[in-house]
Short mmCIF file of C-alpha atoms in Angstrom, two decimals:
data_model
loop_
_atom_site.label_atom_id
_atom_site.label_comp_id
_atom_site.label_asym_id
_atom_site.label_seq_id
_atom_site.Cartn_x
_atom_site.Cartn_y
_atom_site.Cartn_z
CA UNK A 363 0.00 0.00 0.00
CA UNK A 364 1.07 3.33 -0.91
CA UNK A 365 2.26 5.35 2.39
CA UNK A 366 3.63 9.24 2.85
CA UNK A 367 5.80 9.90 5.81
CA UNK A 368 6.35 13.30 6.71
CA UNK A 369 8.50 13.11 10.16
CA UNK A 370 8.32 17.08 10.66
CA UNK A 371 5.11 17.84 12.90
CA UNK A 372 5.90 21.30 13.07
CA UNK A 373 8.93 23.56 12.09
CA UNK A 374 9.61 27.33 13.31
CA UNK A 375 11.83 29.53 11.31
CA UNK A 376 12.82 33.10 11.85
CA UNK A 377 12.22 34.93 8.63
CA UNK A 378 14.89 35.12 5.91
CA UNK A 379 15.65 31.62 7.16
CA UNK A 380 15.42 28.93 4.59
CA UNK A 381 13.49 25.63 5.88
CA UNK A 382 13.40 21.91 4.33
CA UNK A 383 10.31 20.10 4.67
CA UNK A 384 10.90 16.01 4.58
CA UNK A 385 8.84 13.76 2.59
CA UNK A 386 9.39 10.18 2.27
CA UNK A 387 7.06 7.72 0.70
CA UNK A 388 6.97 3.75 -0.38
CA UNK A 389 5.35 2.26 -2.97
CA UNK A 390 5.66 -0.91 -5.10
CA UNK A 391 4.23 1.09 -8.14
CA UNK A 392 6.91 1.59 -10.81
CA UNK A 393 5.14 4.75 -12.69
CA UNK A 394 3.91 7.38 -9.69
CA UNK A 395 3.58 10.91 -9.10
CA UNK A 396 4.37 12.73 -6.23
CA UNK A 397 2.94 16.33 -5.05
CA UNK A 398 3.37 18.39 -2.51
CA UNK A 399 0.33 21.41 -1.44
CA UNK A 400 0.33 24.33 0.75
CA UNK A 401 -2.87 24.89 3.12
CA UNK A 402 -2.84 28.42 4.07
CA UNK A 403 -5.19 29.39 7.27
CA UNK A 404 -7.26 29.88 5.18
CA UNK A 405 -7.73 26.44 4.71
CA UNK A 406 -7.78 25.87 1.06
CA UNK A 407 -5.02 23.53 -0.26
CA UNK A 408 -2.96 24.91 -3.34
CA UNK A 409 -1.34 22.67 -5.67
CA UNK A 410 2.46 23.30 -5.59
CA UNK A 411 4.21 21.12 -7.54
CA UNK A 412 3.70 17.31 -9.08
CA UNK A 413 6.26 15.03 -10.23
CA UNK A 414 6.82 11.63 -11.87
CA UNK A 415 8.77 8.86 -10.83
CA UNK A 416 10.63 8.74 -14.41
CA UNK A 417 11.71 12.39 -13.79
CA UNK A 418 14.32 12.71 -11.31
CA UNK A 419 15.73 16.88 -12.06
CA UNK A 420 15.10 18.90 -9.05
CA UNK A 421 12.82 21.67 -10.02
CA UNK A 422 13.06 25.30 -8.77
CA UNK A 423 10.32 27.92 -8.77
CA UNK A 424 11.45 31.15 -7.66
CA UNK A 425 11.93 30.65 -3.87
CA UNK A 426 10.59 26.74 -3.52
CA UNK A 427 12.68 24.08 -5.15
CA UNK A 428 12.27 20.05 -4.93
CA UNK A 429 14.86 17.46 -4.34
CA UNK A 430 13.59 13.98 -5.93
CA UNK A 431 15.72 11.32 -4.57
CA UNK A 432 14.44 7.78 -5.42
CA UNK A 433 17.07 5.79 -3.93
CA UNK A 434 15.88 7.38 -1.15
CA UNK A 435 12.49 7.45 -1.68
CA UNK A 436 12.05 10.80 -0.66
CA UNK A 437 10.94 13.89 -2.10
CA UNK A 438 12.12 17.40 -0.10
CA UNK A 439 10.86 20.46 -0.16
CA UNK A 440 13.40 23.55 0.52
CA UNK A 441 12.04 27.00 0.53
CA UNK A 442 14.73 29.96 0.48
CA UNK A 443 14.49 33.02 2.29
CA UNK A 444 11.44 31.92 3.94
CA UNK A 445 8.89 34.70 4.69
CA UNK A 446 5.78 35.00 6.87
CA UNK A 447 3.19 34.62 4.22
CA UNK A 448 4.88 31.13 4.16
CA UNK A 449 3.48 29.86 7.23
CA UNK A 450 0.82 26.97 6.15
CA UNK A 451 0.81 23.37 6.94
CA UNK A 452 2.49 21.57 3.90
CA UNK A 453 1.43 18.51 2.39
CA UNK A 454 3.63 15.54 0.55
CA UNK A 455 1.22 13.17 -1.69
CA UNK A 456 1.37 10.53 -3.41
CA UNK A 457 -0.81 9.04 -6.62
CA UNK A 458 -2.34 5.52 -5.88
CA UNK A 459 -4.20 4.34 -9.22
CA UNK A 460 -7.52 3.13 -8.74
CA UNK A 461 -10.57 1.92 -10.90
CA UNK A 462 -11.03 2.97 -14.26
CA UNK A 463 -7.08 4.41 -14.70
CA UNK A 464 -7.84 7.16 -12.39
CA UNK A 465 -5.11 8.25 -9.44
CA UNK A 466 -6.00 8.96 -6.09
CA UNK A 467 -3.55 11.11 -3.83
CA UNK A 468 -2.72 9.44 -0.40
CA UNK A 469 -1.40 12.48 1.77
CA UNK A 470 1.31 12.50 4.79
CA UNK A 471 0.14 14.50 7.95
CA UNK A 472 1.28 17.55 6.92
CA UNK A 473 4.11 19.94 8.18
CA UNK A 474 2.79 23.24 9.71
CA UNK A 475 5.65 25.87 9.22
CA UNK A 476 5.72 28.84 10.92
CA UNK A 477 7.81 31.82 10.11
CA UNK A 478 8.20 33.99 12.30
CA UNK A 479 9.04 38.02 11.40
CA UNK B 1163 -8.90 28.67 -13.63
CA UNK B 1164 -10.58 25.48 -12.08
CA UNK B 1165 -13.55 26.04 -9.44
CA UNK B 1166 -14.54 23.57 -7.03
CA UNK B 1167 -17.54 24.92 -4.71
CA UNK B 1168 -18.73 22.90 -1.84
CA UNK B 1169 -22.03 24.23 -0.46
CA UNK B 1170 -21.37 25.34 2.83
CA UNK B 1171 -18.05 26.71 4.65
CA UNK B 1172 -19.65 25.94 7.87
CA UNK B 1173 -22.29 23.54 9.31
CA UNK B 1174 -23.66 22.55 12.36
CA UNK B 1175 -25.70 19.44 12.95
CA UNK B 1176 -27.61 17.28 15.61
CA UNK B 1177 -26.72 13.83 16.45
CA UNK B 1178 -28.92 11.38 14.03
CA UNK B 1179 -29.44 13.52 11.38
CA UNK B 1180 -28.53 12.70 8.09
CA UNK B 1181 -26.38 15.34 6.22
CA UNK B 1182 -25.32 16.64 2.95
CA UNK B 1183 -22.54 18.09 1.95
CA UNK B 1184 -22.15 19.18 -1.67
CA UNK B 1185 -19.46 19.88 -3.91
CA UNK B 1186 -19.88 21.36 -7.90
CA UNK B 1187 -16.71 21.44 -9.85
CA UNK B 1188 -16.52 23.43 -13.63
CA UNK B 1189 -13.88 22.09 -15.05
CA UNK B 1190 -15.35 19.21 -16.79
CA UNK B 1191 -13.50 16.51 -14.57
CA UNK B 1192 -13.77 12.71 -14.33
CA UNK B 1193 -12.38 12.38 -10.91
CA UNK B 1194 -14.20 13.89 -7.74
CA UNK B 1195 -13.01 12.87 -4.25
CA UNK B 1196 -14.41 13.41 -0.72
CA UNK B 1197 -11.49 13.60 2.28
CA UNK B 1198 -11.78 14.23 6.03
CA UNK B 1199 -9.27 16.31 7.55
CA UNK B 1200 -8.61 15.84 11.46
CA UNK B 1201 -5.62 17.27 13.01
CA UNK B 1202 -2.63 14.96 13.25
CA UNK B 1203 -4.23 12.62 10.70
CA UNK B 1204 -3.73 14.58 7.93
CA UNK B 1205 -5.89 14.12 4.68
CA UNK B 1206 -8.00 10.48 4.55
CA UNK B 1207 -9.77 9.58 1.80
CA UNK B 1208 -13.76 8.83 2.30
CA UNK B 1209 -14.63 7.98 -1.34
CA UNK B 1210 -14.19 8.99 -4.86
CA UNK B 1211 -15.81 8.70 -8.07
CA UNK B 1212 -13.83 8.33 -11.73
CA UNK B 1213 -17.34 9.06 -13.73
CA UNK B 1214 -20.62 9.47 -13.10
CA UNK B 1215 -22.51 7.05 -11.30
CA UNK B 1216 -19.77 5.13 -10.13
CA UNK B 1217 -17.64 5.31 -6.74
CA UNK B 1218 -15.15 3.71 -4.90
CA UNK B 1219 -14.33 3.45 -0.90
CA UNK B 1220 -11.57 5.23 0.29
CA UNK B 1221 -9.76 4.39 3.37
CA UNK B 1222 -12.26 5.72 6.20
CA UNK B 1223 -15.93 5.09 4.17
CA UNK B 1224 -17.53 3.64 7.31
CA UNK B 1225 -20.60 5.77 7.88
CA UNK B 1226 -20.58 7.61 4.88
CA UNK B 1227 -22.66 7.41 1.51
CA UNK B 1228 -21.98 9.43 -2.09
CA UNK B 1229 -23.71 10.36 -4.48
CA UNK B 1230 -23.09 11.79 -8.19
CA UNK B 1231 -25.56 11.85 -10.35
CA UNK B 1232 -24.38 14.28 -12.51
CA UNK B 1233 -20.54 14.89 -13.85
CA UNK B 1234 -20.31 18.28 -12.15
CA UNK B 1235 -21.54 17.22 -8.40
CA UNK B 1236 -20.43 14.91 -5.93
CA UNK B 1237 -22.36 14.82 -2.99
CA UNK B 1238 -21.29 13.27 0.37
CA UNK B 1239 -23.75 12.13 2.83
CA UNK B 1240 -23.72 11.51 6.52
CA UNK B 1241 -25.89 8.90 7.15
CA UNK B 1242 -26.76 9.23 10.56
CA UNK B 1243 -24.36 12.38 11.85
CA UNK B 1244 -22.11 11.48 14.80
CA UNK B 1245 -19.84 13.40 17.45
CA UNK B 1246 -16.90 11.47 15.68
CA UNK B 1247 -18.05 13.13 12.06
CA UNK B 1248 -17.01 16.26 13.65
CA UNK B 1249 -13.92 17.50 11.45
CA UNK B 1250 -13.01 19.44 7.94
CA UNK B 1251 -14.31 18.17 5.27
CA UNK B 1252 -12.11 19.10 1.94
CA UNK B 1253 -13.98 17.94 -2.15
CA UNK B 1254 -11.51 18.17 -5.04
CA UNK B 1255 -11.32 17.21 -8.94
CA UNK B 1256 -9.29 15.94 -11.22
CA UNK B 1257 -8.86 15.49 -14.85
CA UNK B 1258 -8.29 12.15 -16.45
CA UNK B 1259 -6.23 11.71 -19.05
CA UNK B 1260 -7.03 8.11 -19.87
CA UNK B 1261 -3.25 7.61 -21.91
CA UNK B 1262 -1.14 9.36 -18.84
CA UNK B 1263 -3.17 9.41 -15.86
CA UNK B 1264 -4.66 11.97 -13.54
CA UNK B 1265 -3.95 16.21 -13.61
CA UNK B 1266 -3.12 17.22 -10.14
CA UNK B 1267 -6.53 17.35 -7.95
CA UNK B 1268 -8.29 21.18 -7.29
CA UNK B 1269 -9.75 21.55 -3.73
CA UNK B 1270 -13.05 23.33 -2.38
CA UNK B 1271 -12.84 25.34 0.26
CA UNK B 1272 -13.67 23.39 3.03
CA UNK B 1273 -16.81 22.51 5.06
CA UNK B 1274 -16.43 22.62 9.09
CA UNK B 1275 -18.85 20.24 9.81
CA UNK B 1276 -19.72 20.15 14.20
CA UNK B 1277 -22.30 17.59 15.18
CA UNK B 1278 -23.79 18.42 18.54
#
C-alpha cells in the first residue's frame, strides 16, 4: 500500500531563514507521481508542484525548489528566504491508481511551518 | 482557472441527522473525491468517483454514503451524523487523461462540519 511519511510535525523559522520540509514515501508502483500542497489558514489547499517517478531533475520555482531522490524514496521540499506569508501546513502526496485508470492522492500528515518576522 | 464549490463553509448538525454536503466542480472533470481532515491525521480519503454514477471506498468510508448523479456534483452524505463526524471536510477534482493518468486534484474550500 502506498504510504507518505512526513517526520516534521511542526517547524519554526525566523524569517529570511530557509526551511526543508521532509517527505518520504513507499510504494511498489513503478510509474507514480508525487505532489506536494500548501494549506494556508485559510484552509484551502494549493497545488504546488507534481512530479513523476521517471523524472528525477530537481525543479526550482522562484523561492521553492524540490529534491527527488528515489534511492531514497524521498521527495524534499526547501524554501529559500522563507517569509511570513509562508506559514501553512504543507502537504507531501502521493498518486495511488484506482478503478477505471484514475489516481488517487494518499497524503502524509502535513508539516505546519511557521515563520516567524 | 478550475472552481470547485462545496455548499457550505460551515455547518452545524444534531446527532442522528442525516447530512449533505455538496461539492460542484466546472472544469469538466472525471475524478471527484471526498477527504476528512482531522488534526494529526492529515488528509484520509472517504470515497471517490472516476465518472458518473460510479464510486469507490476510500480508506475511512464507514458511515458515509456518495452520491453523483451528474458529472459536475459529488455529494457526500452523513448517514446518521455522529460526534466522531465532527472535522473538515475538503472535495476536489481531477482530470483524467485516460493515456497518462490523472492532472493534479483542485480543492473546495472546506466545510467545518460540528455535530452536537
Amino acid at each position: 500500500a502506498q504510504k507518505v511519511t512526513q517526520a516534521q510535525t511542526e517547524i519554526s523559522v525566523v524569517e529570511k531563514e530557509d526551511v526543508t520540509l521532509d517527505c518520504v514515501y513507499e510504494t511498489r508502483d513503478t510509474t507514480y507521481y508525487l505532489f506536494w500542497y500548501k494549506q494556508p489558514p485559510s484552509g484551502e489547499l494549493v497545488f504546488l508542484i507534481r512530479r513523476n517517478s521517471f523524472d528525477e531533475q530537481n525543479e526550482i520555482s522562484g523561492r521553492y525548489s524540490w529534491n527527488f531522490q528515489k534511492s531514497t524514496s524521498s521527495f524534499n521540499f526547501t524554501i529559500t528566504a522563507s517569509q511570513v506569508v509562508d506559514s501553512a501546513v504543507y502537504f507531501c502526496a502521493l498518486s495511488d491508481f484506482a478503478q477505471g485508470g484514475s489516481e488517487k492522492l494518499v497524503f502524509g500528515k502535513g508539516t505546519k511551518l511557521t515563520v516567524n518576522p | 482557472d478550475v472552481k470547485v464549490t462545496q455548499s457550505s463553509r460551515y455547518l452545524v448538525k444534531r446527532t442522528g441527522e442525516k447530512v449533505f454536503l455538496e461539492c460542484v466542480q466546472d472544469m469538466d472533470h472525471e475524478n471527484m473525491f471526498w477527504y476528512r481532515q482531522d488534526p494529526g491525521l492529515g488528509l484520509r480519503l472517504i470515497y471517490f468517483s472516476y465518472d458518473v454514477k460510479m464510486k469507490e471506498k476510500g480508506d475511512i468510508p464507514e458511515g458515509y454514503s456518495v452520491s453523483r448523479e451528474k458529472k459536475e456534483r459529488f455529494s457526500l452524505i452523513l448517514e446518521s451524523a455522529s460526534t466522531n463526524q465532527t472535522s473538515m471536510y475538503l472535495c476536489a477534482s481531477s482530470f483524467l487523461y485516460r493515456d497518462r493518468g490523472s492532472t493534479e486534484a483542485f480543492f473546495g474550500q472546506g466545510t467545518r462540519l460540528t455535530v452536537v
